[in-house]
């Protein structure tokens, strides 16, 4: 069966520091992969999606970036975090019927 | 793009039935999803509708009317553990991306 994992689960980072969130999917090949953010009291916002290695589409302009160095690995990065980057970050993949399945999520607090 | 509207909050009593509505506007409808999200956790998939009608899965059912741009999630025999946020998501085929857009969610509070 397919599984998705992301880490770290929680992190507290100072303003201006870098960020790296990692996500891996097991049990499938060439999945569509996504990064979402959920700010407090707000809905899920799509940040990036990828349909293959090295293929990244950005949905919103921001100081975040994404990379897909391997088929089942998706990384979310920032060179310098802002206070507004705080939130709940979710990696997801598209399964049968293009249903989105989410990883466990990563809580980021920028201080 | 899509406009998705669902109530912000609902309350219900344990053992009762609750219906959570979702209305949407989209140029190329290609499916509607419902997710459950407990506080501090990731959303989990509940149901998928692409054709009109009712899909039943245990205590949960989801209904879709494409002509009305309307769906509801029906929860029967409510349990305390059903207290969570319920997210409606609509997939649009225009632009070729087929990526669901999520509503802000309905926070359901189940009380004894």
mmCIF file of C-alpha atoms in Angstrom:
data_model
loop_
_atom_site.group_PDB
_atom_site.id
_atom_site.type_symbol
_atom_site.label_atom_id
_atom_site.label_comp_id
_atom_site.label_asym_id
_atom_site.label_seq_id
_atom_site.Cartn_x
_atom_site.Cartn_y
_atom_site.Cartn_z
ATOM 1 C CA UNK A 1 0.000 0.000 0.000
ATOM 2 C CA UNK A 2 1.027 3.572 -0.523
ATOM 3 C CA UNK A 3 2.287 5.705 2.336
ATOM 4 C CA UNK A 4 3.490 9.268 2.628
ATOM 5 C CA UNK A 5 5.807 10.665 5.260
ATOM 6 C CA UNK A 6 7.022 14.153 5.978
ATOM 7 C CA UNK A 7 9.422 15.594 8.538
ATOM 8 C CA UNK A 8 10.151 17.246 10.816
ATOM 9 C CA UNK A 9 6.782 17.193 12.586
ATOM 10 C CA UNK A 10 7.377 20.461 14.424
ATOM 11 C CA UNK A 11 10.016 23.148 14.305
ATOM 12 C CA UNK A 12 10.624 26.608 15.693
ATOM 13 C CA UNK A 13 12.835 28.789 13.546
ATOM 14 C CA UNK A 14 14.047 32.399 13.917
ATOM 15 C CA UNK A 15 13.200 35.001 11.307
ATOM 16 C CA UNK A 16 15.773 34.998 8.529
ATOM 17 C CA UNK A 17 16.828 31.380 9.025
ATOM 18 C CA UNK A 18 16.578 28.727 6.299
ATOM 19 C CA UNK A 19 13.959 25.997 6.066
ATOM 20 C CA UNK A 20 13.871 22.497 4.681
ATOM 21 C CA UNK A 21 10.845 20.215 4.911
ATOM 22 C CA UNK A 22 11.079 16.786 3.340
ATOM 23 C CA UNK A 23 8.418 14.438 2.059
ATOM 24 C CA UNK A 24 8.649 10.925 0.643
ATOM 25 C CA UNK A 25 6.049 8.622 -0.847
ATOM 26 C CA UNK A 26 6.295 4.827 -0.855
ATOM 27 C CA UNK A 27 4.439 2.180 -2.789
ATOM 28 C CA UNK A 28 3.845 4.125 -5.992
ATOM 29 C CA UNK A 29 5.819 5.530 -8.884
ATOM 30 C CA UNK A 30 5.670 8.885 -10.653
ATOM 31 C CA UNK A 31 3.044 10.346 -8.304
ATOM 32 C CA UNK A 32 1.779 13.909 -8.523
ATOM 33 C CA UNK A 33 3.066 15.623 -5.372
ATOM 34 C CA UNK A 34 1.847 18.758 -3.611
ATOM 35 C CA UNK A 35 2.787 21.172 -0.835
ATOM 36 C CA UNK A 36 -0.060 22.941 0.972
ATOM 37 C CA UNK A 37 -0.036 25.463 3.808
ATOM 38 C CA UNK A 38 -2.781 25.964 6.356
ATOM 39 C CA UNK A 39 -2.494 29.151 8.381
ATOM 40 C CA UNK A 40 -4.412 29.515 11.639
ATOM 41 C CA UNK A 41 -8.135 29.877 10.947
ATOM 42 C CA UNK A 42 -7.669 29.703 7.221
ATOM 43 C CA UNK A 43 -8.166 27.119 4.515
ATOM 44 C CA UNK A 44 -5.643 24.973 2.711
ATOM 45 C CA UNK A 45 -3.528 26.951 0.280
ATOM 46 C CA UNK A 46 -1.728 25.143 -2.528
ATOM 47 C CA UNK A 47 1.909 26.264 -2.699
ATOM 48 C CA UNK A 48 3.563 23.940 -5.216
ATOM 49 C CA UNK A 49 2.801 20.851 -7.221
ATOM 50 C CA UNK A 50 4.962 18.512 -9.249
ATOM 51 C CA UNK A 51 4.074 16.000 -11.941
ATOM 52 C CA UNK A 52 7.587 14.560 -12.252
ATOM 53 C CA UNK A 53 11.274 14.824 -11.351
ATOM 54 C CA UNK A 54 12.496 18.384 -11.699
ATOM 55 C CA UNK A 55 9.036 19.651 -12.673
ATOM 56 C CA UNK A 56 7.690 22.227 -10.234
ATOM 57 C CA UNK A 57 4.714 24.538 -10.595
ATOM 58 C CA UNK A 58 4.231 27.407 -8.175
ATOM 59 C CA UNK A 59 0.760 28.610 -7.322
ATOM 60 C CA UNK A 60 1.606 31.709 -5.304
ATOM 61 C CA UNK A 61 4.579 34.092 -5.280
ATOM 62 C CA UNK A 62 6.505 33.841 -2.040
ATOM 63 C CA UNK A 63 9.907 33.322 -0.508
ATOM 64 C CA UNK A 64 9.454 29.551 -0.555
ATOM 65 C CA UNK A 65 10.713 27.127 -3.174
ATOM 66 C CA UNK A 66 10.243 23.448 -3.901
ATOM 67 C CA UNK A 67 12.363 20.757 -5.501
ATOM 68 C CA UNK A 68 11.851 17.186 -6.599
ATOM 69 C CA UNK A 69 15.277 15.552 -6.814
ATOM 70 C CA UNK A 70 13.881 12.005 -6.977
ATOM 71 C CA UNK A 71 10.631 10.468 -8.186
ATOM 72 C CA UNK A 72 9.170 10.032 -4.706
ATOM 73 C CA UNK A 73 10.830 12.894 -2.854
ATOM 74 C CA UNK A 74 9.508 16.433 -2.567
ATOM 75 C CA UNK A 75 11.288 19.172 -0.625
ATOM 76 C CA UNK A 76 10.021 22.566 0.519
ATOM 77 C CA UNK A 77 12.695 25.179 1.230
ATOM 78 C CA UNK A 78 13.302 28.770 2.132
ATOM 79 C CA UNK A 79 16.522 30.755 2.307
ATOM 80 C CA UNK A 80 15.156 33.322 4.775
ATOM 81 C CA UNK A 81 11.980 32.721 6.747
ATOM 82 C CA UNK A 82 9.444 35.457 7.486
ATOM 83 C CA UNK A 83 7.048 35.624 10.415
ATOM 84 C CA UNK A 84 4.200 35.143 7.944
ATOM 85 C CA UNK A 85 5.605 31.751 6.958
ATOM 86 C CA UNK A 86 4.338 30.250 10.216
ATOM 87 C CA UNK A 87 1.693 27.595 9.675
ATOM 88 C CA UNK A 88 0.876 23.959 9.170
ATOM 89 C CA UNK A 89 2.586 22.549 6.081
ATOM 90 C CA UNK A 90 1.179 19.488 4.394
ATOM 91 C CA UNK A 91 2.720 17.301 1.748
ATOM 92 C CA UNK A 92 0.273 15.301 -0.345
ATOM 93 C CA UNK A 93 0.136 12.930 -3.293
ATOM 94 C CA UNK A 94 -2.575 12.122 -5.812
ATOM 95 C CA UNK A 95 -3.852 8.557 -5.722
ATOM 96 C CA UNK A 96 -6.539 6.672 -7.638
ATOM 97 C CA UNK A 97 -9.050 9.031 -9.211
ATOM 98 C CA UNK A 98 -6.701 11.882 -8.391
ATOM 99 C CA UNK A 99 -7.794 11.824 -4.741
ATOM 100 C CA UNK A 100 -5.374 13.818 -2.604
ATOM 101 C CA UNK A 101 -3.824 11.987 0.362
ATOM 102 C CA UNK A 102 -1.924 13.971 2.974
ATOM 103 C CA UNK A 103 1.164 13.351 5.052
ATOM 104 C CA UNK A 104 1.189 13.906 8.787
ATOM 105 C CA UNK A 105 1.965 17.617 8.486
ATOM 106 C CA UNK A 106 4.719 19.874 9.819
ATOM 107 C CA UNK A 107 4.076 22.688 12.278
ATOM 108 C CA UNK A 108 6.350 25.650 11.616
ATOM 109 C CA UNK A 109 6.593 28.553 14.044
ATOM 110 C CA UNK A 110 8.776 31.463 12.982
ATOM 111 C CA UNK A 111 9.865 33.633 15.906
ATOM 112 C CA UNK B 1 -11.022 29.139 -10.347
ATOM 113 C CA UNK B 2 -13.607 28.020 -7.846
ATOM 114 C CA UNK B 3 -15.669 29.704 -5.143
ATOM 115 C CA UNK B 4 -16.435 27.256 -2.360
ATOM 116 C CA UNK B 5 -18.759 28.150 0.480
ATOM 117 C CA UNK B 6 -19.488 26.129 3.606
ATOM 118 C CA UNK B 7 -20.674 27.139 7.084
ATOM 119 C CA UNK B 8 -17.943 28.096 9.503
ATOM 120 C CA UNK B 9 -19.251 26.203 12.504
ATOM 121 C CA UNK B 10 -22.015 23.787 13.461
ATOM 122 C CA UNK B 11 -22.998 22.095 16.697
ATOM 123 C CA UNK B 12 -24.923 18.861 17.190
ATOM 124 C CA UNK B 13 -25.805 16.348 19.879
ATOM 125 C CA UNK B 14 -24.282 12.916 20.281
ATOM 126 C CA UNK B 15 -26.439 10.314 18.517
ATOM 127 C CA UNK B 16 -28.085 12.849 16.226
ATOM 128 C CA UNK B 17 -27.753 13.479 12.469
ATOM 129 C CA UNK B 18 -26.031 16.519 11.001
ATOM 130 C CA UNK B 19 -25.820 17.785 7.424
ATOM 131 C CA UNK B 20 -22.916 19.973 6.332
ATOM 132 C CA UNK B 21 -23.569 21.878 3.124
ATOM 133 C CA UNK B 22 -21.120 23.023 0.481
ATOM 134 C CA UNK B 23 -21.865 25.218 -2.515
ATOM 135 C CA UNK B 24 -19.420 25.916 -5.280
ATOM 136 C CA UNK B 25 -18.949 27.753 -8.550
ATOM 137 C CA UNK B 26 -16.585 26.333 -11.121
ATOM 138 C CA UNK B 27 -16.074 26.522 -14.863
ATOM 139 C CA UNK B 28 -15.061 22.899 -15.355
ATOM 140 C CA UNK B 29 -16.352 20.652 -12.576
ATOM 141 C CA UNK B 30 -14.401 17.421 -12.258
ATOM 142 C CA UNK B 31 -15.257 16.011 -8.860
ATOM 143 C CA UNK B 32 -15.963 16.973 -5.271
ATOM 144 C CA UNK B 33 -14.201 15.655 -2.178
ATOM 145 C CA UNK B 34 -14.922 15.693 1.536
ATOM 146 C CA UNK B 35 -12.161 15.487 4.133
ATOM 147 C CA UNK B 36 -12.172 15.248 7.920
ATOM 148 C CA UNK B 37 -9.523 17.110 9.900
ATOM 149 C CA UNK B 38 -9.114 16.759 13.639
ATOM 150 C CA UNK B 39 -7.422 19.594 15.487
ATOM 151 C CA UNK B 40 -3.675 19.546 14.984
ATOM 152 C CA UNK B 41 -3.790 16.721 12.449
ATOM 153 C CA UNK B 42 -3.718 16.331 8.685
ATOM 154 C CA UNK B 43 -6.967 15.973 6.698
ATOM 155 C CA UNK B 44 -8.146 12.445 5.946
ATOM 156 C CA UNK B 45 -10.177 11.499 2.884
ATOM 157 C CA UNK B 46 -13.864 10.739 3.454
ATOM 158 C CA UNK B 47 -15.651 10.691 0.105
ATOM 159 C CA UNK B 48 -15.602 11.540 -3.569
ATOM 160 C CA UNK B 49 -18.542 12.456 -5.832
ATOM 161 C CA UNK B 50 -18.365 13.101 -9.536
ATOM 162 C CA UNK B 51 -21.898 12.093 -10.585
ATOM 163 C CA UNK B 52 -25.184 13.315 -9.160
ATOM 164 C CA UNK B 53 -26.613 11.377 -6.275
ATOM 165 C CA UNK B 54 -25.831 9.959 -2.882
ATOM 166 C CA UNK B 55 -22.733 7.971 -1.950
ATOM 167 C CA UNK B 56 -23.053 6.088 1.321
ATOM 168 C CA UNK B 57 -20.137 4.842 3.376
ATOM 169 C CA UNK B 58 -21.081 3.625 6.831
ATOM 170 C CA UNK B 59 -22.278 6.478 9.039
ATOM 171 C CA UNK B 60 -21.166 9.043 6.457
ATOM 172 C CA UNK B 61 -22.921 9.881 3.187
ATOM 173 C CA UNK B 62 -22.167 12.511 0.582
ATOM 174 C CA UNK B 63 -24.574 13.980 -1.950
ATOM 175 C CA UNK B 64 -23.913 15.921 -5.133
ATOM 176 C CA UNK B 65 -26.059 18.014 -7.472
ATOM 177 C CA UNK B 66 -23.931 19.324 -10.308
ATOM 178 C CA UNK B 67 -26.700 21.483 -11.794
ATOM 179 C CA UNK B 68 -27.095 23.296 -8.471
ATOM 180 C CA UNK B 69 -23.402 23.427 -7.591
ATOM 181 C CA UNK B 70 -24.267 21.836 -4.282
ATOM 182 C CA UNK B 71 -23.089 19.016 -2.071
ATOM 183 C CA UNK B 72 -23.676 17.903 1.473
ATOM 184 C CA UNK B 73 -22.010 15.564 3.899
ATOM 185 C CA UNK B 74 -24.419 13.683 6.153
ATOM 186 C CA UNK B 75 -23.187 12.240 9.429
ATOM 187 C CA UNK B 76 -25.476 9.817 11.254
ATOM 188 C CA UNK B 77 -25.365 8.489 14.824
ATOM 189 C CA UNK B 78 -22.947 11.206 15.805
ATOM 190 C CA UNK B 79 -20.142 10.322 18.171
ATOM 191 C CA UNK B 80 -17.942 12.624 20.227
ATOM 192 C CA UNK B 81 -14.980 11.661 18.038
ATOM 193 C CA UNK B 82 -16.771 13.197 15.047
ATOM 194 C CA UNK B 83 -15.933 16.629 16.447
ATOM 195 C CA UNK B 84 -13.591 17.941 13.760
ATOM 196 C CA UNK B 85 -13.340 20.271 10.801
ATOM 197 C CA UNK B 86 -14.913 19.030 7.554
ATOM 198 C CA UNK B 87 -13.397 20.303 4.333
ATOM 199 C CA UNK B 88 -15.156 20.451 0.992
ATOM 200 C CA UNK B 89 -12.834 20.439 -2.037
ATOM 201 C CA UNK B 90 -13.705 20.857 -5.706
ATOM 202 C CA UNK B 91 -11.572 19.791 -8.638
ATOM 203 C CA UNK B 92 -11.654 21.889 -11.768
ATOM 204 C CA UNK B 93 -10.543 20.545 -15.121
ATOM 205 C CA UNK B 94 -10.064 23.923 -16.748
ATOM 206 C CA UNK B 95 -6.415 24.746 -17.246
ATOM 207 C CA UNK B 96 -5.528 21.073 -17.176
ATOM 208 C CA UNK B 97 -4.242 20.990 -13.621
ATOM 209 C CA UNK B 98 -7.020 18.851 -12.031
ATOM 210 C CA UNK B 99 -6.001 20.070 -8.600
ATOM 211 C CA UNK B 100 -8.700 20.342 -5.922
ATOM 212 C CA UNK B 101 -9.356 23.696 -4.290
ATOM 213 C CA UNK B 102 -10.374 23.515 -0.655
ATOM 214 C CA UNK B 103 -13.029 25.443 1.196
ATOM 215 C CA UNK B 104 -12.244 26.930 4.601
ATOM 216 C CA UNK B 105 -13.896 24.025 6.386
ATOM 217 C CA UNK B 106 -16.809 23.593 8.780
ATOM 218 C CA UNK B 107 -15.938 23.098 12.427
ATOM 219 C CA UNK B 108 -18.371 20.545 13.882
ATOM 220 C CA UNK B 109 -18.771 20.382 17.642
ATOM 221 C CA UNK B 110 -20.550 17.315 19.010
ATOM 222 C CA UNK B 111 -21.746 17.638 22.596
ATOM 223 C CA UNK B 112 -23.231 15.014 24.952
#
